[in-house]
Short mmCIF file of C-alpha atoms and ligand atoms in Angstrom, two decimals:
data_model
loop_
_atom_site.label_atom_id
_atom_site.label_comp_id
_atom_site.label_asym_id
_atom_site.label_seq_id
_atom_site.Cartn_x
_atom_site.Cartn_y
_atom_site.Cartn_z
CA MET A 1 -12.35 56.00 -21.65
CA ILE A 2 -9.74 57.24 -21.70
CA ILE A 3 -7.13 56.65 -17.88
CA ARG A 4 -4.76 59.74 -16.38
CA ALA A 5 -2.48 59.06 -13.82
CA ARG A 6 0.56 61.01 -12.53
CA ILE A 7 2.71 59.21 -14.54
CA VAL A 8 2.45 55.92 -17.63
CA ALA A 9 5.21 53.51 -17.59
CA THR A 10 4.53 52.12 -20.67
CA MET A 11 8.04 49.73 -20.35
CA ASP A 12 8.28 51.07 -24.47
CA GLY A 13 10.18 54.42 -23.95
CA ALA A 14 10.98 57.44 -21.27
CA PRO A 15 7.90 57.27 -18.41
CA ILE A 16 5.31 60.12 -20.00
CA GLU A 17 4.67 62.34 -17.54
CA ASN A 18 0.99 63.70 -16.49
CA GLY A 19 -0.06 60.29 -18.76
CA ALA A 20 -2.99 59.17 -20.41
CA VAL A 21 -4.18 55.85 -21.86
CA ALA A 22 -7.14 55.57 -24.35
CA VAL A 23 -8.21 52.05 -24.48
CA SER A 24 -11.35 50.93 -26.55
CA GLY A 25 -13.31 47.71 -25.50
CA ASN A 26 -10.53 45.28 -24.82
CA ARG A 27 -7.22 47.45 -26.30
CA ILE A 28 -4.91 50.15 -26.23
CA VAL A 29 -5.62 52.86 -28.47
CA ASP A 30 -3.66 55.34 -27.95
CA ILE A 31 -0.69 56.83 -25.15
CA GLY A 32 0.79 60.45 -24.81
CA ARG A 33 0.17 63.17 -22.38
CA PHE A 34 -3.17 64.04 -21.12
CA ASP A 35 -3.50 67.25 -23.23
CA ASP A 36 -3.31 65.56 -26.18
CA ILE A 37 -4.72 61.98 -25.82
CA LYS A 38 -8.02 63.85 -24.70
CA THR A 39 -7.77 65.89 -27.82
CA ARG A 40 -7.73 63.45 -30.17
CA ASN A 41 -9.94 60.44 -28.34
CA ALA A 42 -13.52 60.74 -27.50
CA GLY A 43 -14.98 58.64 -23.70
CA ASN A 44 -15.34 59.09 -19.82
CA THR A 45 -11.76 60.08 -17.93
CA VAL A 46 -10.86 57.93 -15.32
CA ASP A 47 -8.33 60.12 -13.29
CA LEU A 48 -6.17 57.67 -11.34
CA GLY A 49 -3.90 60.32 -9.84
CA GLU A 50 -1.49 60.28 -7.91
CA GLN A 51 -0.57 56.73 -9.29
CA VAL A 52 1.93 55.17 -12.05
CA LEU A 53 -0.25 53.30 -14.54
CA LEU A 54 2.08 50.54 -15.97
CA PRO A 55 1.45 46.93 -17.82
CA GLY A 56 -0.11 44.23 -15.79
CA LEU A 57 2.31 42.04 -14.91
CA ILE A 58 2.46 38.59 -15.65
CA ASN A 59 4.03 35.76 -13.82
CA ALA A 60 6.03 32.72 -16.01
CA HIS A 61 6.40 30.26 -13.54
CA CYS A 62 3.44 28.92 -10.73
CA HIS A 63 2.16 25.56 -9.72
CA LEU A 64 -1.63 27.42 -8.04
CA ASP A 65 -2.57 24.02 -6.83
CA TYR A 66 -0.57 24.48 -3.85
CA THR A 67 -1.35 27.67 -2.68
CA CYS A 68 -3.64 25.75 0.36
CA LEU A 69 0.02 24.83 1.82
CA ARG A 70 2.09 28.20 2.42
CA GLY A 71 3.41 27.89 5.59
CA LYS A 72 2.95 23.86 5.84
CA ILE A 73 6.02 22.78 5.14
CA PRO A 74 9.30 24.43 6.84
CA PRO A 75 12.52 24.64 5.12
CA GLN A 76 14.00 20.99 4.83
CA LYS A 77 17.27 20.22 5.02
CA SER A 78 17.53 18.56 1.65
CA PHE A 79 15.81 19.17 -2.20
CA THR A 80 15.18 15.39 -1.54
CA ASP A 81 13.22 15.82 1.80
CA TRP A 82 11.07 18.43 0.36
CA VAL A 83 9.73 16.28 -2.45
CA GLN A 84 8.41 13.86 0.13
CA ALA A 85 7.12 16.37 2.22
CA ILE A 86 5.08 17.79 -0.52
CA ASN A 87 3.85 14.65 -1.25
CA ALA A 88 3.05 13.93 2.39
CA GLU A 89 1.04 16.47 1.48
CA LYS A 90 -0.22 16.42 -1.15
CA SER A 91 -1.89 12.87 -0.25
CA GLU A 92 -4.49 14.41 2.25
CA LEU A 93 -5.85 17.25 -0.49
CA SER A 94 -8.49 15.83 -2.35
CA PRO A 95 -10.30 17.81 -5.42
CA LYS A 96 -12.22 20.71 -3.52
CA ASN A 97 -8.92 21.77 -1.54
CA TYR A 98 -6.97 22.43 -5.15
CA ILE A 99 -10.26 23.51 -6.55
CA ALA A 100 -10.31 26.24 -3.25
CA SER A 101 -6.45 26.20 -3.53
CA ILE A 102 -6.79 27.51 -7.70
CA ASN A 103 -9.28 29.83 -7.18
CA ASP A 104 -7.63 31.08 -3.71
CA GLY A 105 -4.13 31.54 -6.02
CA PHE A 106 -6.05 33.70 -9.01
CA GLU A 107 -7.54 36.10 -6.62
CA GLU A 108 -4.19 37.34 -4.45
CA ALA A 109 -2.50 36.76 -7.49
CA LYS A 110 -4.67 39.60 -8.88
CA ARG A 111 -5.10 41.62 -5.87
CA PHE A 112 -1.28 41.95 -6.19
CA GLY A 113 -1.32 43.54 -10.10
CA THR A 114 -0.89 39.61 -11.81
CA THR A 115 -2.91 39.27 -15.51
CA ALA A 116 -1.10 36.95 -16.99
CA ILE A 117 -0.06 33.76 -15.50
CA ALA A 118 1.33 30.14 -16.67
CA ASN A 119 0.23 27.57 -14.55
CA LEU A 120 1.09 24.41 -13.99
CA THR A 121 -1.52 22.03 -13.40
CA ALA A 122 -1.30 18.72 -12.57
CA PHE A 123 -5.63 18.45 -12.42
CA ALA A 124 -6.57 19.80 -16.10
CA GLU A 125 -9.58 17.80 -15.23
CA LEU A 126 -10.96 20.50 -12.30
CA ILE A 127 -10.35 23.51 -15.28
CA PRO A 128 -13.84 24.72 -15.96
CA GLN A 129 -14.48 25.03 -12.28
CA VAL A 130 -11.87 27.24 -11.72
CA PRO A 131 -12.71 30.68 -14.25
CA PRO A 132 -9.22 32.68 -14.13
CA PRO A 133 -10.10 36.44 -13.44
CA ILE A 134 -6.68 37.15 -15.53
CA ARG A 135 -5.40 35.86 -18.77
CA THR A 136 -4.10 31.94 -17.75
CA TRP A 137 -1.46 29.65 -19.46
CA TRP A 138 -2.75 26.03 -18.44
CA PHE A 139 0.94 23.40 -18.90
CA ALA A 140 -1.11 19.89 -17.96
CA GLU A 141 1.09 18.40 -16.22
CA VAL A 142 2.70 15.24 -17.10
CA ILE A 143 4.80 12.25 -15.07
CA ASP A 144 5.56 9.29 -16.51
CA ILE A 145 8.01 7.83 -13.61
CA ARG A 146 6.29 4.61 -12.61
CA ALA A 147 5.53 3.47 -16.26
CA PRO A 148 7.61 5.26 -18.25
CA GLU A 149 6.11 2.87 -21.19
CA ARG A 150 2.95 4.82 -20.51
CA ALA A 151 4.72 7.91 -21.87
CA LYS A 152 2.50 8.30 -25.14
CA GLU A 153 -0.66 7.73 -23.04
CA PHE A 154 -0.17 10.07 -20.72
CA VAL A 155 0.49 12.69 -23.28
CA ASP A 156 -2.44 11.96 -25.50
CA ALA A 157 -4.44 12.39 -22.24
CA ALA A 158 -3.25 15.41 -20.66
CA ILE A 159 -3.34 16.97 -23.83
CA GLU A 160 -7.23 15.67 -24.13
CA SER A 161 -8.49 16.50 -20.60
CA LEU A 162 -6.50 20.41 -21.39
CA GLY A 163 -8.66 20.02 -24.41
CA ARG A 164 -11.97 19.32 -23.12
CA ALA A 165 -11.96 21.82 -20.55
CA ARG A 166 -9.73 24.75 -21.34
CA PRO A 167 -12.44 27.84 -22.62
CA PRO A 168 -12.10 27.95 -26.52
CA GLY A 169 -8.89 29.68 -27.32
CA ALA A 170 -7.05 29.63 -24.48
CA PRO A 171 -3.61 29.24 -24.46
CA TRP A 172 -2.14 26.38 -23.45
CA GLY A 173 1.50 23.93 -23.32
CA LEU A 174 2.43 20.77 -21.58
CA ALA A 175 5.11 20.63 -18.71
CA PRO A 176 7.39 17.69 -18.37
CA HIS A 177 7.58 17.94 -14.63
CA ALA A 178 10.96 17.12 -15.39
CA LEU A 179 14.44 14.96 -16.12
CA PHE A 180 14.55 13.04 -13.15
CA THR A 181 9.88 12.23 -13.24
CA ALA A 182 9.71 12.40 -17.19
CA SER A 183 11.16 10.01 -18.90
CA LYS A 184 12.89 10.61 -22.29
CA ASP A 185 10.32 9.26 -24.22
CA LEU A 186 7.90 11.63 -22.45
CA PHE A 187 9.56 14.89 -23.65
CA ARG A 188 10.54 13.13 -27.15
CA ARG A 189 6.38 13.39 -27.47
CA CYS A 190 6.00 17.40 -25.95
CA GLY A 191 8.76 18.61 -28.10
CA GLU A 192 7.23 16.35 -31.23
CA ILE A 193 3.63 17.70 -30.90
CA ALA A 194 4.40 21.52 -29.56
CA PRO A 195 5.28 22.81 -33.04
CA ARG A 196 2.19 20.78 -34.44
CA GLU A 197 -0.42 22.22 -31.44
CA HIS A 198 1.73 25.04 -32.20
CA ILE A 199 1.87 25.16 -28.52
CA LEU A 200 4.77 25.81 -25.84
CA LEU A 201 6.63 23.37 -23.56
CA THR A 202 7.57 23.80 -20.04
CA THR A 203 10.36 22.11 -17.67
CA HIS A 204 11.78 22.41 -14.32
CA LEU A 205 15.21 22.37 -14.72
CA ALA A 206 18.51 22.04 -13.13
CA GLU A 207 16.80 23.09 -10.09
CA SER A 208 18.68 21.45 -7.38
CA ARG A 209 22.37 20.30 -6.33
CA GLU A 210 20.81 17.12 -5.40
CA GLU A 211 19.92 16.93 -8.97
CA MET A 212 22.74 17.62 -10.21
CA GLU A 213 24.34 14.67 -8.21
CA MET A 214 21.83 12.31 -9.29
CA PHE A 215 22.78 12.90 -13.44
CA ARG A 216 26.76 13.47 -13.23
CA ASP A 217 27.45 11.49 -10.36
CA ALA A 218 24.58 8.65 -9.87
CA SER A 219 24.90 9.65 -6.65
CA GLY A 220 23.52 11.35 -3.38
CA PRO A 221 19.77 11.48 -1.31
CA LEU A 222 17.79 12.34 -4.93
CA TYR A 223 19.25 9.71 -7.06
CA GLU A 224 19.22 6.83 -4.21
CA PHE A 225 15.15 8.59 -3.63
CA ILE A 226 14.18 8.05 -7.49
CA LYS A 227 15.43 5.16 -7.64
CA SER A 228 13.75 3.75 -4.65
CA ILE A 229 10.58 4.21 -6.75
CA GLY A 230 11.50 1.58 -9.78
CA ARG A 231 13.08 4.74 -12.70
CA THR A 232 15.49 3.04 -14.19
CA MET A 233 18.84 5.17 -13.67
CA ASP A 234 20.53 4.10 -16.47
CA ASP A 235 20.85 7.93 -17.46
CA CYS A 236 23.36 8.86 -14.93
CA GLY A 237 26.16 8.99 -13.48
CA SER A 238 28.12 10.94 -16.78
CA LYS A 239 26.03 13.44 -18.06
CA THR A 240 24.76 16.87 -16.63
CA PRO A 241 20.72 18.20 -16.63
CA LEU A 242 21.52 20.50 -18.95
CA GLU A 243 23.62 18.34 -21.89
CA LEU A 244 20.56 15.56 -20.74
CA PHE A 245 18.02 17.99 -21.65
CA LEU A 246 20.02 19.32 -24.93
CA GLY A 247 20.05 15.91 -26.48
CA ALA A 248 21.82 15.37 -29.49
CA PRO A 249 22.31 18.75 -30.78
CA GLY A 250 19.15 20.45 -33.14
CA GLY A 251 16.99 17.87 -31.37
CA ARG A 252 15.42 19.43 -29.38
CA ALA A 253 13.29 22.89 -30.88
CA LEU A 254 14.33 25.80 -28.06
CA PRO A 255 12.45 28.63 -28.72
CA GLN A 256 8.80 26.99 -27.89
CA TRP A 257 10.76 25.66 -24.01
CA ILE A 258 9.98 27.40 -20.96
CA VAL A 259 12.76 26.40 -18.35
CA ALA A 260 12.12 27.24 -14.72
CA HIS A 261 15.37 27.67 -13.07
CA LEU A 262 18.74 25.92 -14.29
CA ASN A 263 20.77 27.07 -11.21
CA GLU A 264 22.92 24.62 -11.35
CA LEU A 265 25.40 24.26 -13.95
CA THR A 266 29.00 23.71 -14.95
CA GLU A 267 31.67 25.30 -16.52
CA SER A 268 30.97 22.59 -19.91
CA ASP A 269 27.03 23.08 -19.71
CA PHE A 270 28.09 27.64 -20.30
CA ASP A 271 29.89 26.26 -23.18
CA LEU A 272 26.84 24.43 -24.53
CA LEU A 273 24.61 27.62 -23.26
CA GLU A 274 27.86 29.29 -25.65
CA ARG A 275 27.45 27.46 -28.84
CA LEU A 276 23.47 26.57 -28.76
CA ASN A 277 22.15 28.60 -32.45
CA SER A 278 18.58 28.83 -30.23
CA ARG A 279 17.59 30.11 -26.92
CA PHE A 280 14.98 28.94 -24.55
CA HIS A 281 13.62 31.14 -21.94
CA ILE A 282 14.27 30.72 -18.24
CA VAL A 283 12.40 31.15 -14.94
CA HIS A 284 14.11 32.09 -11.75
CA CYS A 285 12.14 32.07 -8.52
CA PRO A 286 14.09 34.23 -6.83
CA ARG A 287 12.02 33.81 -3.66
CA SER A 288 11.56 29.65 -4.22
CA HIS A 289 15.06 30.08 -4.43
CA ASN A 290 15.83 31.10 -1.64
CA TYR A 291 13.73 28.88 0.64
CA PHE A 292 16.16 26.23 -1.06
CA GLY A 293 19.19 27.74 -0.64
CA HIS A 294 20.19 26.60 -3.56
CA SER A 295 23.65 27.89 -5.89
CA PRO A 296 23.27 31.09 -6.51
CA PHE A 297 21.64 31.56 -10.32
CA ALA A 298 23.76 32.83 -12.93
CA PHE A 299 21.86 35.88 -13.70
CA GLU A 300 24.81 38.06 -15.87
CA ARG A 301 26.74 34.97 -17.21
CA LEU A 302 23.12 33.57 -18.41
CA ARG A 303 21.67 38.01 -20.05
CA SER A 304 25.32 37.63 -21.71
CA LEU A 305 24.80 34.51 -23.44
CA GLY A 306 21.73 36.57 -24.23
CA PHE A 307 19.12 34.56 -22.96
CA ASN A 308 15.41 35.65 -22.02
CA VAL A 309 15.13 36.04 -18.17
CA CYS A 310 12.02 36.02 -16.15
CA LEU A 311 10.75 35.89 -13.07
CA GLY A 312 8.22 33.13 -11.24
CA THR A 313 6.91 32.83 -8.40
CA ASP A 314 6.67 28.99 -8.24
CA SER A 315 4.07 27.53 -6.00
CA LEU A 316 3.33 28.60 -2.35
CA ALA A 317 4.93 25.23 -0.86
CA SER A 318 8.19 26.83 -1.43
CA ASN A 319 7.42 30.55 -1.50
CA GLN A 320 5.31 33.14 1.27
CA SER A 321 2.88 35.09 -1.76
CA LEU A 322 1.74 35.09 -4.85
CA SER A 323 3.14 38.89 -5.43
CA LEU A 324 5.10 39.44 -8.13
CA PHE A 325 6.60 42.67 -6.47
CA ASP A 326 7.93 40.52 -3.84
CA GLU A 327 9.53 37.90 -6.30
CA MET A 328 10.75 42.07 -7.78
CA ARG A 329 12.75 42.70 -4.41
CA ALA A 330 13.91 39.85 -3.45
CA PHE A 331 15.77 39.62 -6.64
CA GLN A 332 16.52 42.85 -5.96
CA LYS A 333 18.60 41.75 -2.94
CA ASN A 334 20.43 39.31 -4.75
CA PHE A 335 21.13 41.26 -7.39
CA PRO A 336 21.59 44.98 -6.30
CA GLN A 337 23.46 46.24 -9.17
CA VAL A 338 20.61 45.13 -11.43
CA GLU A 339 18.31 48.34 -12.71
CA PRO A 340 15.16 48.51 -12.13
CA GLU A 341 14.11 49.53 -15.13
CA GLU A 342 15.11 46.00 -15.65
CA ILE A 343 14.08 43.97 -12.88
CA LEU A 344 10.45 44.96 -14.12
CA GLN A 345 11.20 43.75 -17.77
CA MET A 346 11.39 40.67 -15.85
CA VAL A 347 7.79 40.57 -15.15
CA THR A 348 6.43 42.40 -17.96
CA VAL A 349 8.31 42.96 -21.53
CA ASN A 350 10.37 39.15 -20.89
CA PRO A 351 7.67 36.92 -20.02
CA ALA A 352 5.59 38.41 -22.87
CA ARG A 353 7.87 37.44 -25.09
CA ALA A 354 8.71 33.93 -23.74
CA LEU A 355 4.84 33.01 -23.79
CA ARG A 356 5.21 34.67 -27.53
CA TYR A 357 2.64 37.61 -26.85
CA GLU A 358 5.47 40.17 -27.11
CA ASN A 359 3.07 41.80 -29.59
CA ALA A 360 -0.02 41.39 -27.39
CA LEU A 361 0.99 42.21 -23.49
CA GLY A 362 3.90 43.05 -21.58
CA GLN A 363 4.09 47.19 -22.55
CA ILE A 364 1.41 49.76 -23.28
CA ARG A 365 1.30 50.49 -26.67
CA PRO A 366 -1.11 50.90 -29.41
CA GLY A 367 -3.36 47.45 -30.25
CA PHE A 368 -1.97 45.62 -27.04
CA GLY A 369 -4.52 44.11 -25.01
CA ALA A 370 -5.63 46.75 -22.06
CA ASP A 371 -4.01 44.38 -19.27
CA LEU A 372 -3.14 47.54 -16.95
CA ILE A 373 -2.50 48.57 -12.99
CA ALA A 374 -2.13 51.55 -11.53
CA VAL A 375 0.09 51.68 -7.72
CA PRO A 376 0.47 55.28 -5.80
CA CYS A 377 3.91 57.16 -6.56
CA ALA A 378 4.69 60.38 -4.98
CA GLY A 379 8.02 62.79 -4.81
CA SER A 380 11.13 62.22 -6.97
CA THR A 381 12.51 58.86 -6.12
CA ASP A 382 13.46 56.88 -9.24
CA ILE A 383 10.04 55.63 -10.74
CA PHE A 384 10.71 52.21 -11.09
CA GLU A 385 12.36 51.85 -7.60
CA GLN A 386 9.01 52.82 -6.11
CA ILE A 387 7.06 50.27 -8.48
CA ILE A 388 9.91 47.45 -6.87
CA ALA A 389 9.37 48.62 -3.48
CA TRP A 390 5.66 48.52 -3.59
CA ASP A 391 4.57 46.18 -1.24
CA ALA A 392 0.92 45.96 -0.79
CA PRO A 393 -2.23 45.31 -3.36
CA VAL A 394 -2.81 47.35 -6.62
CA SER A 395 -4.81 50.05 -6.07
CA TRP A 396 -6.15 49.33 -9.95
CA SER A 397 -6.73 46.93 -12.27
CA MET A 398 -7.55 45.91 -15.33
CA VAL A 399 -7.22 43.06 -17.48
CA ASN A 400 -8.72 42.59 -21.23
CA GLY A 401 -9.70 45.90 -20.57
CA ASN A 402 -11.98 45.08 -17.66
CA THR A 403 -11.97 46.70 -14.34
ZN1 LIG B 1 7.94 24.51 -10.32
#
């Protein structure tokens, strides 16, 4: 099959005018100018006309469990108030609600051009009832705040239920929720298992001012709330969240970590980041960030330190849609000096690298998975600018060779 479009933005070199992509089964086999592709490849031609064809978008951080909470929680005075508000909403939800939520989330993500997603779920046992229409990395969220002595048991149970529930061969990982809900032992256990099972790890880190206050100063609303649940607070009062996460230097195998947020960093944290021998990956969620009013995200500093920065939507309990186009526009508004092409990399090439699929997804290249989308284009405006400006469902998409 040959797919022709006015422009092919491969994310692997300059966009190709009057370009085409040849697909065989679920793989891309050839890319170039339409005339050349037609000569070199057999098969039917699908002409997308005045459109730009690009790699499918990859959402690096999402919780589809909470799609049904869109618009339910207005911005709160504090992050802690929001945690309590979402807990109250969650107590009203049944497995049936969660199944509908995850299915609706998948459909919405796909409609807006997402073809791969890193999805954290607290309900791995529901996976057989929510067959994903896009590529899905299932991360089992693990929390032991109420019983840290059972950390190992919780991790093993999460692995077992994910193992039973996920389709064979589907990529997966573990998500110790955050430093304030998952114990040191839980993080350690996940760190031991990841290299053995060749899986990825993700967590929420240094998200809010209140998290910084809790760990560094042993004070503030999050500190008081978490203490009232009964967590031992003996790790609070001296170290920043980043310092606690990194633990002993070299103690964590960093490249397998995808770290969400990282909004709160001190100057000593930046020194620490600069000295690291290897780098974890970072997910920034621009609209969730705006919703909470977090401290400005230090994009330029983190990029100059060599960090791979991706974008994610987070959940609809703190966001309005699952469109990565909306996310790119929100990022562009906060960082107008960043080139549109670089912003598009943050939902294609960069998350593919974070998910260790840099040789299979995120670009249009021979041998890569056939995950492609198209949106209309017109005139001579910069093509990447036009892509980011797109604010409707995509007009065409292919996931793993299927349209
Ligand atoms: Zn999150």
